[in-house]
PDB file of C-alpha atoms in Angstrom:
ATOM      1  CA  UNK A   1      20.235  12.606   4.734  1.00 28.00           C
ATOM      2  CA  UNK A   2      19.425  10.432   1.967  1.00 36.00           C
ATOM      3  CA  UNK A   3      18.932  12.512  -1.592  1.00 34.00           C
ATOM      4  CA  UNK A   4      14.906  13.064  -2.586  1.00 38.00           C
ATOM      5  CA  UNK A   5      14.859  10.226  -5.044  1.00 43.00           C
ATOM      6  CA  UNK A   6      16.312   7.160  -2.345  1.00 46.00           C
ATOM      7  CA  UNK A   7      13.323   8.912  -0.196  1.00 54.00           C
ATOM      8  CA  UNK A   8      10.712   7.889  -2.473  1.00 64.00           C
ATOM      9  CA  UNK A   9      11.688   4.560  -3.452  1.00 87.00           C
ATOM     10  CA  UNK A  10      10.191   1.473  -2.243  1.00 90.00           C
ATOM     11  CA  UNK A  11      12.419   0.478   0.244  1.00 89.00           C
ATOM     12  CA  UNK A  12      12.251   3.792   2.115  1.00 87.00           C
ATOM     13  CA  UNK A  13       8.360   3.756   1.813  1.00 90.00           C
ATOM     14  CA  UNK A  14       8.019  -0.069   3.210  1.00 91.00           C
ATOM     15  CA  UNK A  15      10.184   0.580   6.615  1.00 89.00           C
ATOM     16  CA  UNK A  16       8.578   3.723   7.169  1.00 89.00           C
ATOM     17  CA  UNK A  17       5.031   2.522   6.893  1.00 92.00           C
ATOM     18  CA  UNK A  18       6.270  -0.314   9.166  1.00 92.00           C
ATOM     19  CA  UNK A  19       7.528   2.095  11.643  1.00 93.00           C
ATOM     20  CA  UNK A  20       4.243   4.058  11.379  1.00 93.00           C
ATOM     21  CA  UNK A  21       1.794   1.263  11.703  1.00 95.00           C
ATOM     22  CA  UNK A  22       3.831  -0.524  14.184  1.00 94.00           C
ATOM     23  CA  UNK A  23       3.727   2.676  16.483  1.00 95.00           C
ATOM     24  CA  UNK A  24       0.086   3.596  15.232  1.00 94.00           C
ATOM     25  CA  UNK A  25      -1.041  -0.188  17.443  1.00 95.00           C
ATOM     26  CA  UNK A  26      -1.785  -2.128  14.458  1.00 97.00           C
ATOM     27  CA  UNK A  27      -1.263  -5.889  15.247  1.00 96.00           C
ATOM     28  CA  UNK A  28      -0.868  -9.212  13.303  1.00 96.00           C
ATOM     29  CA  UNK A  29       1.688  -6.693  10.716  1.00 96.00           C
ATOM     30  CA  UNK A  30       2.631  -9.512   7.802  1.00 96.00           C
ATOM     31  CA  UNK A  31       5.426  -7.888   5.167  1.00 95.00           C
ATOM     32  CA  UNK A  32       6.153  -9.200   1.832  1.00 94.00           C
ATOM     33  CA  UNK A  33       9.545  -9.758   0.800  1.00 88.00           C
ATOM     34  CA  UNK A  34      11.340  -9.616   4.373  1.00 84.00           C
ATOM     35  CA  UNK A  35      13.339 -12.936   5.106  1.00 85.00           C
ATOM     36  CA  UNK A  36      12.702 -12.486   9.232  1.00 86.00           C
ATOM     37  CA  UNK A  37       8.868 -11.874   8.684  1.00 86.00           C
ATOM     38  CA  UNK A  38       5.785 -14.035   7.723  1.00 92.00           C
ATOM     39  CA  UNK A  39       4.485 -12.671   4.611  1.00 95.00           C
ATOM     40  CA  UNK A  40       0.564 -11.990   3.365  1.00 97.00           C
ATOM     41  CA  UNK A  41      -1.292 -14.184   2.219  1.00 96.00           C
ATOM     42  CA  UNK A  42      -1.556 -13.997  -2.206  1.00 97.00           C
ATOM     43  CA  UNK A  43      -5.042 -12.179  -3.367  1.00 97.00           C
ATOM     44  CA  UNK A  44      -5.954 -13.455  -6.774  1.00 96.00           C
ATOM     45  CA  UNK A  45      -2.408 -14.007  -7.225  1.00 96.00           C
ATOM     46  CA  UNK A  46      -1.000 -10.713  -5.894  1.00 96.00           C
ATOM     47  CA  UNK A  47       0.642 -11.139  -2.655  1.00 96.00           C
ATOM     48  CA  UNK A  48       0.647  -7.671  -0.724  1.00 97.00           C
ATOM     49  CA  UNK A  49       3.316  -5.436   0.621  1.00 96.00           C
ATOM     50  CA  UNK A  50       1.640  -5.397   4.089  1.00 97.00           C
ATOM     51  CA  UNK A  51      -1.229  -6.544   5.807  1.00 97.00           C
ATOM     52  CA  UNK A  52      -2.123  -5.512   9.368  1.00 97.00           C
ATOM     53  CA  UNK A  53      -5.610  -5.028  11.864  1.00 97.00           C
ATOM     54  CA  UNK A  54      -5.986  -1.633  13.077  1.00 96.00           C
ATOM     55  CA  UNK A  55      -7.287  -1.078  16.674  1.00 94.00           C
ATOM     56  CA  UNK A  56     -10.699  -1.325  15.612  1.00 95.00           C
ATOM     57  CA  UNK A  57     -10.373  -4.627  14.333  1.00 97.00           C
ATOM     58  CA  UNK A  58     -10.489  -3.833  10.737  1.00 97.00           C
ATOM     59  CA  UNK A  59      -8.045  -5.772   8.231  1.00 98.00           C
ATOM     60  CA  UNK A  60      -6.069  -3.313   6.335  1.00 98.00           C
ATOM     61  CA  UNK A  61      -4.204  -3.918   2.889  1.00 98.00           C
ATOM     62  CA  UNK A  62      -1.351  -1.702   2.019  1.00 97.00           C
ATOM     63  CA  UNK A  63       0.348  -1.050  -1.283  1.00 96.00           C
ATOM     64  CA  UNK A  64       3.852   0.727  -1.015  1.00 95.00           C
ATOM     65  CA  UNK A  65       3.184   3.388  -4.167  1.00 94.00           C
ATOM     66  CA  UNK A  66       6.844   4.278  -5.320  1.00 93.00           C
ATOM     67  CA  UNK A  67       6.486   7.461  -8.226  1.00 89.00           C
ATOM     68  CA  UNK A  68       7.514   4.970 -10.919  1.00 90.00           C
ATOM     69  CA  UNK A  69       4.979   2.398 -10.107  1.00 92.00           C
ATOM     70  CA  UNK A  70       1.918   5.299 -11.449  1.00 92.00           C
ATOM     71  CA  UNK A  71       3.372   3.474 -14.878  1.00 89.00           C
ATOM     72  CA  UNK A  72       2.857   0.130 -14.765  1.00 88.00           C
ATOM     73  CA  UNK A  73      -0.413  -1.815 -15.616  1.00 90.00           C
ATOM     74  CA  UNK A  74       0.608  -4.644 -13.052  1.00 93.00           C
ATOM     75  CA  UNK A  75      -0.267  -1.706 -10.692  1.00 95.00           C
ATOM     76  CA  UNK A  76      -3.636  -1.767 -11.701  1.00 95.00           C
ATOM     77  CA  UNK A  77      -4.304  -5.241 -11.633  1.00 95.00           C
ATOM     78  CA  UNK A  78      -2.710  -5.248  -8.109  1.00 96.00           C
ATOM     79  CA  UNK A  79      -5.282  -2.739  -6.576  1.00 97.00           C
ATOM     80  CA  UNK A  80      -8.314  -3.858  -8.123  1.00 96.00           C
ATOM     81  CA  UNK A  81      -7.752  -7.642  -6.930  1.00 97.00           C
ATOM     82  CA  UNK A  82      -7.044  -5.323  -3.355  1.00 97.00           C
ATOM     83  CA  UNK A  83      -9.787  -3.735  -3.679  1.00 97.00           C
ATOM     84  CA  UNK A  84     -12.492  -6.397  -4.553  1.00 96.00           C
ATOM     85  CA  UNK A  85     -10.674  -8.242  -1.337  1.00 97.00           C
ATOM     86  CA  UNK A  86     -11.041  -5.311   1.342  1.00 97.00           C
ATOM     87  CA  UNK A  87     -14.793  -4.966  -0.005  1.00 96.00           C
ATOM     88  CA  UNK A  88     -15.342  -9.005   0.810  1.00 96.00           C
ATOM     89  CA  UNK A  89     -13.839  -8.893   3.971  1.00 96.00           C
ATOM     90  CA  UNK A  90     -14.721  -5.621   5.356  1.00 97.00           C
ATOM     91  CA  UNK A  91     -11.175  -4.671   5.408  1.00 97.00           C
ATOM     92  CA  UNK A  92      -9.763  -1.195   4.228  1.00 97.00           C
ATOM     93  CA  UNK A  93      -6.712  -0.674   1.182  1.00 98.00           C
ATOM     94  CA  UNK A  94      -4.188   2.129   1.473  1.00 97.00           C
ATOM     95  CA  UNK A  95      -1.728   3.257  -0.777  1.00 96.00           C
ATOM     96  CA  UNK A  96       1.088   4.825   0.194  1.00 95.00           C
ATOM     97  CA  UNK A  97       2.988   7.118  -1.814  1.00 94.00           C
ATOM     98  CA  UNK A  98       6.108   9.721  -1.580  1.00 93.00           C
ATOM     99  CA  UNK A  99       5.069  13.124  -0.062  1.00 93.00           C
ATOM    100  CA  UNK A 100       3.153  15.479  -2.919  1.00 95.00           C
ATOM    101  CA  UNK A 101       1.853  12.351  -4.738  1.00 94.00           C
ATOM    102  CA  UNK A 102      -1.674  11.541  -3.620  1.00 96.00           C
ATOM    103  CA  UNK A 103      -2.608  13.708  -6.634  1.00 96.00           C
ATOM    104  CA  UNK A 104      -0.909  11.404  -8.903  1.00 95.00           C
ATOM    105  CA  UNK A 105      -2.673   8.225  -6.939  1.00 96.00           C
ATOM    106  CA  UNK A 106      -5.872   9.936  -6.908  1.00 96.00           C
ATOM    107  CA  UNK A 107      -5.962  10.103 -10.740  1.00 96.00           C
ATOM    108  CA  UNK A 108      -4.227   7.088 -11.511  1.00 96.00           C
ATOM    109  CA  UNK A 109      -6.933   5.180  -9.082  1.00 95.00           C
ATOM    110  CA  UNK A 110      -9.840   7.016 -11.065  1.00 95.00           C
ATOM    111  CA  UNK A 111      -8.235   6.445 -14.971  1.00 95.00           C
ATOM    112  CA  UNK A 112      -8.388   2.850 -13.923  1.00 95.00           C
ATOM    113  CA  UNK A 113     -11.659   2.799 -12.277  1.00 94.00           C
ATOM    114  CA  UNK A 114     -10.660   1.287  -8.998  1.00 94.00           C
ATOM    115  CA  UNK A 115     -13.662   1.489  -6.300  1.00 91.00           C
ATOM    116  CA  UNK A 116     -12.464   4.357  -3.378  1.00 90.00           C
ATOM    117  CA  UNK A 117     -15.283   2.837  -0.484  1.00 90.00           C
ATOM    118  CA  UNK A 118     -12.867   1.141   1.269  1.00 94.00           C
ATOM    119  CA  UNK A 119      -9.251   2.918  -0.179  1.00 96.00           C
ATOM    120  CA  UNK A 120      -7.512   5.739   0.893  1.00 96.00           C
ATOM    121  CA  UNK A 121      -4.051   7.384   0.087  1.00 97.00           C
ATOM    122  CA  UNK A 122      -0.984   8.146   2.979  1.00 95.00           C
ATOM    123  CA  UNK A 123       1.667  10.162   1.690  1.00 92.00           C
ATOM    124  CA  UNK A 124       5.355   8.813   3.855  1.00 87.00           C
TER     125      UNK A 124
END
């Protein structure tokens, strides 16, 4: 088994919310940053780890949440271009962050004042 820190690091997170929303029946699954895949389309300049429809036809926006990226203002700017997106298109954005750190997203979501409507948090 991999050691605790390799399990919360963005490559880990990205295959296994993959995995997840590939068996979950989400279709039309884009991935940024994988040579064999077609990636997302750029939001106000931020292109997104992974785009996919869920089975009731709503467009979903994910953000792969690694512990060290609670530090970085580019975060921020990231998830409130996502978030102003999901709104206009009726879509949904979810972060998704190691296991035991949706606290850490919750707070770092409200200290930046990004809208929750349309956001939620999956811990991989």
């Amino acid at each position: 088994m991999a050691n605790h820190e390799e399990d919360d690091g963005y490559d880990y997170l990205i295959e296994a919310a993959y995995e997840a929303l590939e068996e979950s029946g989400f279709t039309g699954l884009l991935v940024s940053g994988y040579e064999d895949m077609p990636e997302p389309a750029p939001v106000e300049g931020h292109v997104p780890d992974l785009t996919a429809t869920n089975a009731k036809g709503v467009p979903c926006i994910f953000e792969i949440c690694p512990r060290e990226a609670f530090a970085t203002q580019e975060l921020a700017e990231r998830l409130q271009a996502f978030a102003r997106h999901a709104d206009a298109i009726k879509g949904h954005l979810v972060l998704i962050v190691p296991e035991g750190e949706e606290d850490v997203a919750w707070a770092f979501l409200s200290e930046h004042a990004i809208p929750e409507d349309r956001l939620d948090v999956w811990e991989a």
